[in-house]
Amino acid sequence: MPRTVYVNGDYLPESEGKISIFDRGFLFADGVYEVTAVVNGKLVDYPAHMERLGRSLKELRMDWPCSREEIDAMHQEMIRRNDLREGIIYMQVTRGSADRSFNFPKPAPAPTLIAFTQVMALVSNPNAVTGVKAVTTPDLRWARRDIKTVMLLAPVLGKQEAYEKGAHEAWMVEDGFVTEGTSSNAYIVKDGKVITRGISNEILAGCTRRALFRLAKEHGVEIVERQFTPAEAYAADEAFLTSASQFVMPVVEIDGRRIGGGQPGPVVRRLRALFLEEAGA
Ligand code: PDD
């Protein structure tokens, strides 16, 4: 069954979803995106994703492409039309399409809004049982990683390096400290405490991270916000990552060193279970 995709107000068969070669998302990566999980046909952490979208747009001085209500309705319609039970909705907004020039086009073109769905096994993801491997790589990104732009070449290269080394994710390192994964936030656990970098322009403020903080607080799991080095991660009791498409995912090997005996540990298993419960799994 071909998917139904969304392009600027229209629901179309995926083969008909097209945008201009002059789209600034295509030419300049001048756009932002969100990835929201769907479990049992319901959006996970959706308000947080919309809040972050609003912030990303504002930071790039872009307008909302339509009302928040229309974006909400579009998400629901995409779930319905694609009969999506479990997976993700990807949505992207760009500054629109205009003849190529670096400065913002005048008059401002209509923004481009597209969305599509992907079916994924999020809840019973087999990786969550075994845990995944990570490698470290230099963080080559720009200085505004707090904005969820589609400028993802450094993450693409980092992820590819990970795959070629038999790993699932690359943890990026800057000034000797782990920033985050190429498409996820990074955590270690030591003596029962979760350690993760604080929010700044150096990382994306993950919606899954935010939910995790809330759940940890409710259930008495201490989280310390500070940077950590790869060496500290090698010596950790547990490690894990979070993202909308992986939820809370154990990391059992980093740069070929086993973490906590190479098995998902009790803290990450508990946090994943709490997250799944809240997501309605
Ligand atoms: N990536 N850090 C980076 C660099 C990310 O790209 C992502 C998400 C996260 C986690 O954010 P959240 O918990 O809100 O998904 C952190 C998405 C899933 C992606 O690009 O596919």
PDB file of C-alpha atoms and ligand atoms in Angstrom:
ATOM      1  CA  MET A   1       0.000   0.000   0.000  1.00  0.00           C
ATOM      2  CA  PRO A   2       1.546   3.340  -0.995  1.00  0.00           C
ATOM      3  CA  ARG A   3       1.499   5.888   1.783  1.00  0.00           C
ATOM      4  CA  THR A   4      -0.503   9.054   1.811  1.00  0.00           C
ATOM      5  CA  VAL A   5       1.812  12.024   2.245  1.00  0.00           C
ATOM      6  CA  TYR A   6       1.030  15.645   2.988  1.00  0.00           C
ATOM      7  CA  VAL A   7       2.261  18.569   0.870  1.00  0.00           C
ATOM      8  CA  ASN A   8       1.060  22.119   1.555  1.00  0.00           C
ATOM      9  CA  GLY A   9      -2.509  21.247   2.431  1.00  0.00           C
ATOM     10  CA  ASP A  10      -2.944  18.281   0.072  1.00  0.00           C
ATOM     11  CA  TYR A  11      -3.051  14.585   0.918  1.00  0.00           C
ATOM     12  CA  LEU A  12      -1.434  12.696  -1.957  1.00  0.00           C
ATOM     13  CA  PRO A  13      -0.175   9.233  -2.875  1.00  0.00           C
ATOM     14  CA  GLU A  14       3.535   9.217  -1.966  1.00  0.00           C
ATOM     15  CA  SER A  15       4.658   9.142  -5.603  1.00  0.00           C
ATOM     16  CA  GLU A  16       2.862  12.446  -6.167  1.00  0.00           C
ATOM     17  CA  GLY A  17       4.344  14.276  -3.194  1.00  0.00           C
ATOM     18  CA  LYS A  18       6.692  16.778  -4.824  1.00  0.00           C
ATOM     19  CA  ILE A  19       8.222  20.183  -4.081  1.00  0.00           C
ATOM     20  CA  SER A  20      10.081  22.745  -6.173  1.00  0.00           C
ATOM     21  CA  ILE A  21      13.803  22.497  -7.004  1.00  0.00           C
ATOM     22  CA  PHE A  22      13.920  26.100  -5.711  1.00  0.00           C
ATOM     23  CA  ASP A  23      12.725  25.118  -2.264  1.00  0.00           C
ATOM     24  CA  ARG A  24      15.063  26.671   0.290  1.00  0.00           C
ATOM     25  CA  GLY A  25      15.016  23.494   2.325  1.00  0.00           C
ATOM     26  CA  PHE A  26      16.589  21.744  -0.656  1.00  0.00           C
ATOM     27  CA  LEU A  27      19.015  24.556  -1.592  1.00  0.00           C
ATOM     28  CA  PHE A  28      20.076  25.846   1.847  1.00  0.00           C
ATOM     29  CA  ALA A  29      18.739  23.402   4.461  1.00  0.00           C
ATOM     30  CA  ASP A  30      16.658  26.446   5.389  1.00  0.00           C
ATOM     31  CA  GLY A  31      14.033  24.511   7.280  1.00  0.00           C
ATOM     32  CA  VAL A  32      13.127  22.739  10.472  1.00  0.00           C
ATOM     33  CA  TYR A  33      11.520  19.415  11.287  1.00  0.00           C
ATOM     34  CA  GLU A  34       9.934  17.267  13.946  1.00  0.00           C
ATOM     35  CA  VAL A  35       9.646  13.505  14.339  1.00  0.00           C
ATOM     36  CA  THR A  36       6.788  12.369  16.560  1.00  0.00           C
ATOM     37  CA  ALA A  37       6.210   8.775  17.605  1.00  0.00           C
ATOM     38  CA  VAL A  38       2.852   7.049  17.264  1.00  0.00           C
ATOM     39  CA  VAL A  39       1.947   4.148  19.547  1.00  0.00           C
ATOM     40  CA  ASN A  40      -1.400   2.394  19.239  1.00  0.00           C
ATOM     41  CA  GLY A  41      -2.499   5.119  16.845  1.00  0.00           C
ATOM     42  CA  LYS A  42      -1.738   7.878  19.380  1.00  0.00           C
ATOM     43  CA  LEU A  43       0.910  10.600  19.250  1.00  0.00           C
ATOM     44  CA  VAL A  44       3.620  10.471  21.936  1.00  0.00           C
ATOM     45  CA  ASP A  45       4.849  13.709  23.600  1.00  0.00           C
ATOM     46  CA  TYR A  46       3.115  15.695  20.874  1.00  0.00           C
ATOM     47  CA  PRO A  47       2.732  19.021  22.757  1.00  0.00           C
ATOM     48  CA  ALA A  48       6.477  19.059  23.482  1.00  0.00           C
ATOM     49  CA  HIS A  49       7.235  18.526  19.791  1.00  0.00           C
ATOM     50  CA  MET A  50       4.987  21.411  18.814  1.00  0.00           C
ATOM     51  CA  GLU A  51       6.538  23.639  21.449  1.00  0.00           C
ATOM     52  CA  ARG A  52      10.000  22.848  20.096  1.00  0.00           C
ATOM     53  CA  LEU A  53       8.811  23.420  16.524  1.00  0.00           C
ATOM     54  CA  GLY A  54       7.601  26.866  17.508  1.00  0.00           C
ATOM     55  CA  ARG A  55      10.968  27.620  19.070  1.00  0.00           C
ATOM     56  CA  SER A  56      12.912  26.353  16.030  1.00  0.00           C
ATOM     57  CA  LEU A  57      10.782  28.483  13.708  1.00  0.00           C
ATOM     58  CA  LYS A  58      11.244  31.528  15.887  1.00  0.00           C
ATOM     59  CA  GLU A  59      15.017  31.121  16.091  1.00  0.00           C
ATOM     60  CA  LEU A  60      15.181  31.030  12.273  1.00  0.00           C
ATOM     61  CA  ARG A  61      12.718  33.941  11.996  1.00  0.00           C
ATOM     62  CA  MET A  62      10.245  31.763  10.125  1.00  0.00           C
ATOM     63  CA  ASP A  63       6.473  31.952  10.452  1.00  0.00           C
ATOM     64  CA  TRP A  64       4.269  29.031  11.322  1.00  0.00           C
ATOM     65  CA  PRO A  65       3.181  27.590   7.940  1.00  0.00           C
ATOM     66  CA  CYS A  66      -0.430  27.417   9.153  1.00  0.00           C
ATOM     67  CA  SER A  67      -2.238  27.439  12.479  1.00  0.00           C
ATOM     68  CA  ARG A  68      -1.289  25.058  15.255  1.00  0.00           C
ATOM     69  CA  GLU A  69      -4.832  23.616  14.995  1.00  0.00           C
ATOM     70  CA  GLU A  70      -4.261  22.812  11.334  1.00  0.00           C
ATOM     71  CA  ILE A  71      -0.983  21.078  12.145  1.00  0.00           C
ATOM     72  CA  ASP A  72      -2.728  19.090  14.891  1.00  0.00           C
ATOM     73  CA  ALA A  73      -5.476  18.086  12.456  1.00  0.00           C
ATOM     74  CA  MET A  74      -2.885  17.156   9.833  1.00  0.00           C
ATOM     75  CA  HIS A  75      -1.155  14.775  12.262  1.00  0.00           C
ATOM     76  CA  GLN A  76      -4.471  13.109  13.095  1.00  0.00           C
ATOM     77  CA  GLU A  77      -5.399  12.874   9.442  1.00  0.00           C
ATOM     78  CA  MET A  78      -2.035  11.315   8.559  1.00  0.00           C
ATOM     79  CA  ILE A  79      -2.540   8.659  11.236  1.00  0.00           C
ATOM     80  CA  ARG A  80      -6.045   7.986   9.934  1.00  0.00           C
ATOM     81  CA  ARG A  81      -5.270   7.917   6.220  1.00  0.00           C
ATOM     82  CA  ASN A  82      -2.217   5.708   6.702  1.00  0.00           C
ATOM     83  CA  ASP A  83      -3.873   3.550   9.323  1.00  0.00           C
ATOM     84  CA  LEU A  84      -0.718   4.092  11.382  1.00  0.00           C
ATOM     85  CA  ARG A  85      -0.669   2.052  14.565  1.00  0.00           C
ATOM     86  CA  GLU A  86       3.022   2.259  15.403  1.00  0.00           C
ATOM     87  CA  GLY A  87       5.769   4.347  13.846  1.00  0.00           C
ATOM     88  CA  ILE A  88       6.563   7.988  13.324  1.00  0.00           C
ATOM     89  CA  ILE A  89       5.237  11.095  11.639  1.00  0.00           C
ATOM     90  CA  TYR A  90       7.926  13.237  10.062  1.00  0.00           C
ATOM     91  CA  MET A  91       7.028  16.866   9.367  1.00  0.00           C
ATOM     92  CA  GLN A  92       9.152  19.584   7.842  1.00  0.00           C
ATOM     93  CA  VAL A  93       8.718  23.313   7.340  1.00  0.00           C
ATOM     94  CA  THR A  94      10.965  25.328   5.035  1.00  0.00           C
ATOM     95  CA  ARG A  95      11.172  29.017   4.271  1.00  0.00           C
ATOM     96  CA  GLY A  96       9.541  28.200   0.939  1.00  0.00           C
ATOM     97  CA  SER A  97      10.545  28.368  -2.647  1.00  0.00           C
ATOM     98  CA  ALA A  98      12.128  31.371  -4.387  1.00  0.00           C
ATOM     99  CA  ASP A  99      14.927  32.099  -6.858  1.00  0.00           C
ATOM    100  CA  ARG A 100      18.254  31.305  -5.201  1.00  0.00           C
ATOM    101  CA  SER A 101      19.662  34.045  -3.013  1.00  0.00           C
ATOM    102  CA  PHE A 102      21.141  33.693   0.473  1.00  0.00           C
ATOM    103  CA  ASN A 103      19.134  36.436   2.117  1.00  0.00           C
ATOM    104  CA  PHE A 104      15.470  35.895   2.974  1.00  0.00           C
ATOM    105  CA  PRO A 105      13.410  36.297  -0.227  1.00  0.00           C
ATOM    106  CA  LYS A 106      11.180  39.367  -0.494  1.00  0.00           C
ATOM    107  CA  PRO A 107       8.256  39.195  -0.683  1.00  0.00           C
ATOM    108  CA  ALA A 108       8.358  36.172   1.591  1.00  0.00           C
ATOM    109  CA  PRO A 109       7.248  33.029  -0.251  1.00  0.00           C
ATOM    110  CA  ALA A 110       4.657  30.713   1.297  1.00  0.00           C
ATOM    111  CA  PRO A 111       6.449  28.277   3.605  1.00  0.00           C
ATOM    112  CA  THR A 112       6.603  24.654   2.518  1.00  0.00           C
ATOM    113  CA  LEU A 113       4.984  22.141   4.873  1.00  0.00           C
ATOM    114  CA  ILE A 114       5.334  18.433   4.169  1.00  0.00           C
ATOM    115  CA  ALA A 115       4.746  15.312   6.223  1.00  0.00           C
ATOM    116  CA  PHE A 116       4.967  11.567   5.835  1.00  0.00           C
ATOM    117  CA  THR A 117       4.614   8.505   8.036  1.00  0.00           C
ATOM    118  CA  GLN A 118       6.964   5.571   8.615  1.00  0.00           C
ATOM    119  CA  VAL A 119       5.884   2.281  10.124  1.00  0.00           C
ATOM    120  CA  MET A 120       8.346   1.170  12.839  1.00  0.00           C
ATOM    121  CA  ALA A 121       8.447  -1.357  15.664  1.00  0.00           C
ATOM    122  CA  LEU A 122       8.999   1.128  18.479  1.00  0.00           C
ATOM    123  CA  VAL A 123       7.627  -0.796  21.433  1.00  0.00           C
ATOM    124  CA  SER A 124       8.940  -4.275  20.651  1.00  0.00           C
ATOM    125  CA  ASN A 125      12.112  -3.004  19.011  1.00  0.00           C
ATOM    126  CA  PRO A 126      14.520  -5.990  19.209  1.00  0.00           C
ATOM    127  CA  ASN A 127      17.424  -3.576  19.815  1.00  0.00           C
ATOM    128  CA  ALA A 128      15.934  -2.751  23.190  1.00  0.00           C
ATOM    129  CA  VAL A 129      16.387  -6.372  24.299  1.00  0.00           C
ATOM    130  CA  THR A 130      20.031  -6.688  23.312  1.00  0.00           C
ATOM    131  CA  GLY A 131      21.049  -3.044  23.567  1.00  0.00           C
ATOM    132  CA  VAL A 132      22.972  -1.275  20.810  1.00  0.00           C
ATOM    133  CA  LYS A 133      26.584  -0.374  20.131  1.00  0.00           C
ATOM    134  CA  ALA A 134      27.894   3.164  19.800  1.00  0.00           C
ATOM    135  CA  VAL A 135      31.148   4.657  18.577  1.00  0.00           C
ATOM    136  CA  THR A 136      32.504   8.126  19.264  1.00  0.00           C
ATOM    137  CA  THR A 137      33.264  10.624  16.538  1.00  0.00           C
ATOM    138  CA  PRO A 138      34.161  14.325  16.438  1.00  0.00           C
ATOM    139  CA  ASP A 139      31.160  16.666  16.553  1.00  0.00           C
ATOM    140  CA  LEU A 140      31.373  18.519  13.248  1.00  0.00           C
ATOM    141  CA  ARG A 141      28.073  20.414  13.511  1.00  0.00           C
ATOM    142  CA  TRP A 142      27.361  24.118  13.613  1.00  0.00           C
ATOM    143  CA  ALA A 143      26.910  26.051  16.858  1.00  0.00           C
ATOM    144  CA  ARG A 144      23.070  26.100  16.970  1.00  0.00           C
ATOM    145  CA  ARG A 145      22.242  22.454  17.582  1.00  0.00           C
ATOM    146  CA  ASP A 146      19.357  23.559  19.794  1.00  0.00           C
ATOM    147  CA  ILE A 147      17.430  24.340  16.598  1.00  0.00           C
ATOM    148  CA  LYS A 148      16.055  21.226  14.895  1.00  0.00           C
ATOM    149  CA  THR A 149      17.119  22.145  11.364  1.00  0.00           C
ATOM    150  CA  VAL A 150      17.262  19.779   8.410  1.00  0.00           C
ATOM    151  CA  MET A 151      20.971  20.549   8.054  1.00  0.00           C
ATOM    152  CA  LEU A 152      21.966  16.991   8.932  1.00  0.00           C
ATOM    153  CA  LEU A 153      25.096  16.240   6.925  1.00  0.00           C
ATOM    154  CA  ALA A 154      27.390  15.842   9.945  1.00  0.00           C
ATOM    155  CA  PRO A 155      24.885  13.453  11.607  1.00  0.00           C
ATOM    156  CA  VAL A 156      24.564  11.541   8.319  1.00  0.00           C
ATOM    157  CA  LEU A 157      28.339  11.064   8.132  1.00  0.00           C
ATOM    158  CA  GLY A 158      28.537  10.183  11.823  1.00  0.00           C
ATOM    159  CA  LYS A 159      25.748   7.626  11.579  1.00  0.00           C
ATOM    160  CA  GLN A 160      27.314   6.100   8.469  1.00  0.00           C
ATOM    161  CA  GLU A 161      30.644   5.788  10.282  1.00  0.00           C
ATOM    162  CA  ALA A 162      28.826   4.012  13.109  1.00  0.00           C
ATOM    163  CA  TYR A 163      27.131   1.580  10.725  1.00  0.00           C
ATOM    164  CA  GLU A 164      30.409   0.848   8.945  1.00  0.00           C
ATOM    165  CA  LYS A 165      31.965   0.013  12.324  1.00  0.00           C
ATOM    166  CA  GLY A 166      29.095  -2.336  13.155  1.00  0.00           C
ATOM    167  CA  ALA A 167      27.481   0.126  15.555  1.00  0.00           C
ATOM    168  CA  HIS A 168      24.064   1.711  15.693  1.00  0.00           C
ATOM    169  CA  GLU A 169      24.802   5.239  16.818  1.00  0.00           C
ATOM    170  CA  ALA A 170      27.709   7.675  16.951  1.00  0.00           C
ATOM    171  CA  TRP A 171      28.194   9.744  20.077  1.00  0.00           C
ATOM    172  CA  MET A 172      29.705  13.022  19.033  1.00  0.00           C
ATOM    173  CA  VAL A 173      32.582  14.488  21.006  1.00  0.00           C
ATOM    174  CA  GLU A 174      33.580  18.130  21.351  1.00  0.00           C
ATOM    175  CA  ASP A 175      36.393  19.507  23.534  1.00  0.00           C
ATOM    176  CA  GLY A 176      36.790  16.040  25.006  1.00  0.00           C
ATOM    177  CA  PHE A 177      33.161  15.654  26.091  1.00  0.00           C
ATOM    178  CA  VAL A 178      30.232  13.777  24.566  1.00  0.00           C
ATOM    179  CA  THR A 179      27.626  16.181  23.217  1.00  0.00           C
ATOM    180  CA  GLU A 180      24.901  13.781  22.015  1.00  0.00           C
ATOM    181  CA  GLY A 181      24.160  11.072  19.459  1.00  0.00           C
ATOM    182  CA  THR A 182      23.705  11.877  15.768  1.00  0.00           C
ATOM    183  CA  SER A 183      19.941  11.568  16.245  1.00  0.00           C
ATOM    184  CA  SER A 184      19.525  11.025  19.972  1.00  0.00           C
ATOM    185  CA  ASN A 185      20.531  12.309  23.406  1.00  0.00           C
ATOM    186  CA  ALA A 186      23.262  10.445  25.322  1.00  0.00           C
ATOM    187  CA  TYR A 187      23.326   9.231  28.938  1.00  0.00           C
ATOM    188  CA  ILE A 188      25.451   7.170  31.282  1.00  0.00           C
ATOM    189  CA  VAL A 189      24.558   5.659  34.646  1.00  0.00           C
ATOM    190  CA  LYS A 190      27.016   5.525  37.551  1.00  0.00           C
ATOM    191  CA  ASP A 191      26.168   4.351  41.053  1.00  0.00           C
ATOM    192  CA  GLY A 192      22.451   4.530  40.300  1.00  0.00           C
ATOM    193  CA  LYS A 193      22.578   8.121  39.028  1.00  0.00           C
ATOM    194  CA  VAL A 194      21.822   9.088  35.461  1.00  0.00           C
ATOM    195  CA  ILE A 195      24.306  11.554  33.972  1.00  0.00           C
ATOM    196  CA  THR A 196      23.549  13.603  30.859  1.00  0.00           C
ATOM    197  CA  ARG A 197      24.713  16.889  29.413  1.00  0.00           C
ATOM    198  CA  GLY A 198      22.692  19.969  30.322  1.00  0.00           C
ATOM    199  CA  ILE A 199      20.621  21.821  27.751  1.00  0.00           C
ATOM    200  CA  SER A 200      22.439  24.530  25.779  1.00  0.00           C
ATOM    201  CA  ASN A 201      22.984  25.478  22.146  1.00  0.00           C
ATOM    202  CA  GLU A 202      25.397  22.524  21.951  1.00  0.00           C
ATOM    203  CA  ILE A 203      22.663  19.856  21.884  1.00  0.00           C
ATOM    204  CA  LEU A 204      19.049  19.398  20.916  1.00  0.00           C
ATOM    205  CA  ALA A 205      16.599  19.541  23.800  1.00  0.00           C
ATOM    206  CA  GLY A 206      15.017  16.143  23.197  1.00  0.00           C
ATOM    207  CA  CYS A 207      11.316  15.694  23.841  1.00  0.00           C
ATOM    208  CA  THR A 208      12.044  12.138  24.980  1.00  0.00           C
ATOM    209  CA  ARG A 209      14.717  13.562  27.299  1.00  0.00           C
ATOM    210  CA  ARG A 210      12.147  15.911  28.754  1.00  0.00           C
ATOM    211  CA  ALA A 211       9.673  13.082  29.348  1.00  0.00           C
ATOM    212  CA  LEU A 212      12.451  10.977  30.851  1.00  0.00           C
ATOM    213  CA  PHE A 213      13.340  13.748  33.309  1.00  0.00           C
ATOM    214  CA  ARG A 214       9.732  13.956  34.423  1.00  0.00           C
ATOM    215  CA  LEU A 215       9.391  10.180  34.820  1.00  0.00           C
ATOM    216  CA  ALA A 216      12.712   9.925  36.655  1.00  0.00           C
ATOM    217  CA  LYS A 217      11.602  12.606  39.083  1.00  0.00           C
ATOM    218  CA  GLU A 218       8.248  10.935  39.676  1.00  0.00           C
ATOM    219  CA  HIS A 219       9.922   7.604  40.340  1.00  0.00           C
ATOM    220  CA  GLY A 220      12.888   8.781  42.396  1.00  0.00           C
ATOM    221  CA  VAL A 221      15.655   8.248  39.847  1.00  0.00           C
ATOM    222  CA  GLU A 222      18.304  10.948  40.206  1.00  0.00           C
ATOM    223  CA  ILE A 223      19.524  12.705  37.057  1.00  0.00           C
ATOM    224  CA  VAL A 224      22.684  14.810  37.163  1.00  0.00           C
ATOM    225  CA  GLU A 225      23.095  17.300  34.326  1.00  0.00           C
ATOM    226  CA  ARG A 226      26.762  17.537  33.456  1.00  0.00           C
ATOM    227  CA  GLN A 227      29.071  16.678  30.624  1.00  0.00           C
ATOM    228  CA  PHE A 228      30.958  13.388  30.543  1.00  0.00           C
ATOM    229  CA  THR A 229      33.960  12.125  28.613  1.00  0.00           C
ATOM    230  CA  PRO A 230      34.153   8.960  26.495  1.00  0.00           C
ATOM    231  CA  ALA A 231      36.518   7.501  29.128  1.00  0.00           C
ATOM    232  CA  GLU A 232      33.872   8.052  31.800  1.00  0.00           C
ATOM    233  CA  ALA A 233      31.317   6.385  29.564  1.00  0.00           C
ATOM    234  CA  TYR A 234      33.555   3.323  29.082  1.00  0.00           C
ATOM    235  CA  ALA A 235      33.675   2.950  32.866  1.00  0.00           C
ATOM    236  CA  ALA A 236      29.944   3.552  33.420  1.00  0.00           C
ATOM    237  CA  ASP A 237      27.594   0.960  34.915  1.00  0.00           C
ATOM    238  CA  GLU A 238      25.091   1.546  32.111  1.00  0.00           C
ATOM    239  CA  ALA A 239      24.627   3.761  29.088  1.00  0.00           C
ATOM    240  CA  PHE A 240      21.622   4.651  26.984  1.00  0.00           C
ATOM    241  CA  LEU A 241      20.174   7.042  24.440  1.00  0.00           C
ATOM    242  CA  THR A 242      16.783   8.624  23.918  1.00  0.00           C
ATOM    243  CA  SER A 243      14.861   9.811  20.869  1.00  0.00           C
ATOM    244  CA  ALA A 244      11.334   9.867  19.543  1.00  0.00           C
ATOM    245  CA  SER A 245      12.088   6.910  17.280  1.00  0.00           C
ATOM    246  CA  GLN A 246      13.997   4.786  19.819  1.00  0.00           C
ATOM    247  CA  PHE A 247      12.462   5.891  23.096  1.00  0.00           C
ATOM    248  CA  VAL A 248      14.876   4.829  25.837  1.00  0.00           C
ATOM    249  CA  MET A 249      17.470   2.554  24.246  1.00  0.00           C
ATOM    250  CA  PRO A 250      20.247   0.711  26.109  1.00  0.00           C
ATOM    251  CA  VAL A 251      23.800   1.194  24.812  1.00  0.00           C
ATOM    252  CA  VAL A 252      25.915  -1.836  25.737  1.00  0.00           C
ATOM    253  CA  GLU A 253      29.166  -1.132  23.909  1.00  0.00           C
ATOM    254  CA  ILE A 254      31.039   2.104  23.190  1.00  0.00           C
ATOM    255  CA  ASP A 255      34.119   2.110  20.946  1.00  0.00           C
ATOM    256  CA  GLY A 256      34.375  -1.659  21.367  1.00  0.00           C
ATOM    257  CA  ARG A 257      34.323  -1.523  25.190  1.00  0.00           C
ATOM    258  CA  ARG A 258      31.504  -3.338  26.915  1.00  0.00           C
ATOM    259  CA  ILE A 259      29.416  -1.290  29.278  1.00  0.00           C
ATOM    260  CA  GLY A 260      28.093  -2.971  32.399  1.00  0.00           C
ATOM    261  CA  GLY A 261      28.908  -6.480  31.166  1.00  0.00           C
ATOM    262  CA  GLY A 262      27.399  -5.867  27.736  1.00  0.00           C
ATOM    263  CA  GLN A 263      23.785  -6.251  28.852  1.00  0.00           C
ATOM    264  CA  PRO A 264      21.052  -3.641  29.338  1.00  0.00           C
ATOM    265  CA  GLY A 265      21.176  -2.700  33.006  1.00  0.00           C
ATOM    266  CA  PRO A 266      18.407  -2.272  35.591  1.00  0.00           C
ATOM    267  CA  VAL A 267      18.171   1.542  35.455  1.00  0.00           C
ATOM    268  CA  VAL A 268      17.724   1.751  31.690  1.00  0.00           C
ATOM    269  CA  ARG A 269      15.298  -1.178  31.662  1.00  0.00           C
ATOM    270  CA  ARG A 270      13.195   0.507  34.314  1.00  0.00           C
ATOM    271  CA  LEU A 271      13.228   3.874  32.561  1.00  0.00           C
ATOM    272  CA  ARG A 272      12.270   2.279  29.250  1.00  0.00           C
ATOM    273  CA  ALA A 273       9.396   0.413  30.900  1.00  0.00           C
ATOM    274  CA  LEU A 274       8.146   3.629  32.486  1.00  0.00           C
ATOM    275  CA  PHE A 275       8.352   5.443  29.169  1.00  0.00           C
ATOM    276  CA  LEU A 276       6.492   2.658  27.319  1.00  0.00           C
ATOM    277  CA  GLU A 277       3.785   2.616  29.942  1.00  0.00           C
ATOM    278  CA  GLU A 278       3.245   6.331  29.615  1.00  0.00           C
ATOM    279  CA  ALA A 279       3.298   6.128  25.796  1.00  0.00           C
ATOM    280  CA  GLY A 280       0.346   3.728  26.004  1.00  0.00           C
ATOM    281  CA  ALA A 281       2.221   0.662  24.768  1.00  0.00           C
TER     282      ALA A 281
HETATM  283  N1  PDD B   1      16.198  12.971  16.134  1.00  0.00           N
HETATM  284  N2  PDD B   1      19.538  14.965  19.409  1.00  0.00           N
HETATM  285  C1  PDD B   1      19.514  14.977  18.072  1.00  0.00           C
HETATM  286  C2  PDD B   1      20.684  15.525  17.353  1.00  0.00           C
HETATM  287  C3  PDD B   1      18.381  14.498  17.378  1.00  0.00           C
HETATM  288  O1  PDD B   1      18.346  14.538  16.045  1.00  0.00           O
HETATM  289  C4  PDD B   1      17.302  13.965  18.110  1.00  0.00           C
HETATM  290  C5  PDD B   1      16.049  13.443  17.443  1.00  0.00           C
HETATM  291  C6  PDD B   1      17.386  13.956  19.509  1.00  0.00           C
HETATM  292  C7  PDD B   1      16.266  13.438  20.381  1.00  0.00           C
HETATM  293  O2  PDD B   1      15.140  14.305  20.369  1.00  0.00           O
HETATM  294  P1  PDD B   1      13.677  13.728  20.578  1.00  0.00           P
HETATM  295  O3  PDD B   1      13.697  12.966  21.853  1.00  0.00           O
HETATM  296  O4  PDD B   1      12.837  14.919  20.640  1.00  0.00           O
HETATM  297  O5  PDD B   1      13.365  12.841  19.399  1.00  0.00           O
HETATM  298  C8  PDD B   1      18.507  14.479  20.121  1.00  0.00           C
HETATM  299  C9  PDD B   1      15.038  12.525  15.403  1.00  0.00           C
HETATM  300  C10 PDD B   1      14.343  11.380  16.039  1.00  0.00           C
HETATM  301  C11 PDD B   1      15.425  12.265  13.975  1.00  0.00           C
HETATM  302  O6  PDD B   1      16.142  13.093  13.425  1.00  0.00           O
HETATM  303  O7  PDD B   1      15.000  11.259  13.389  1.00  0.00           O
END
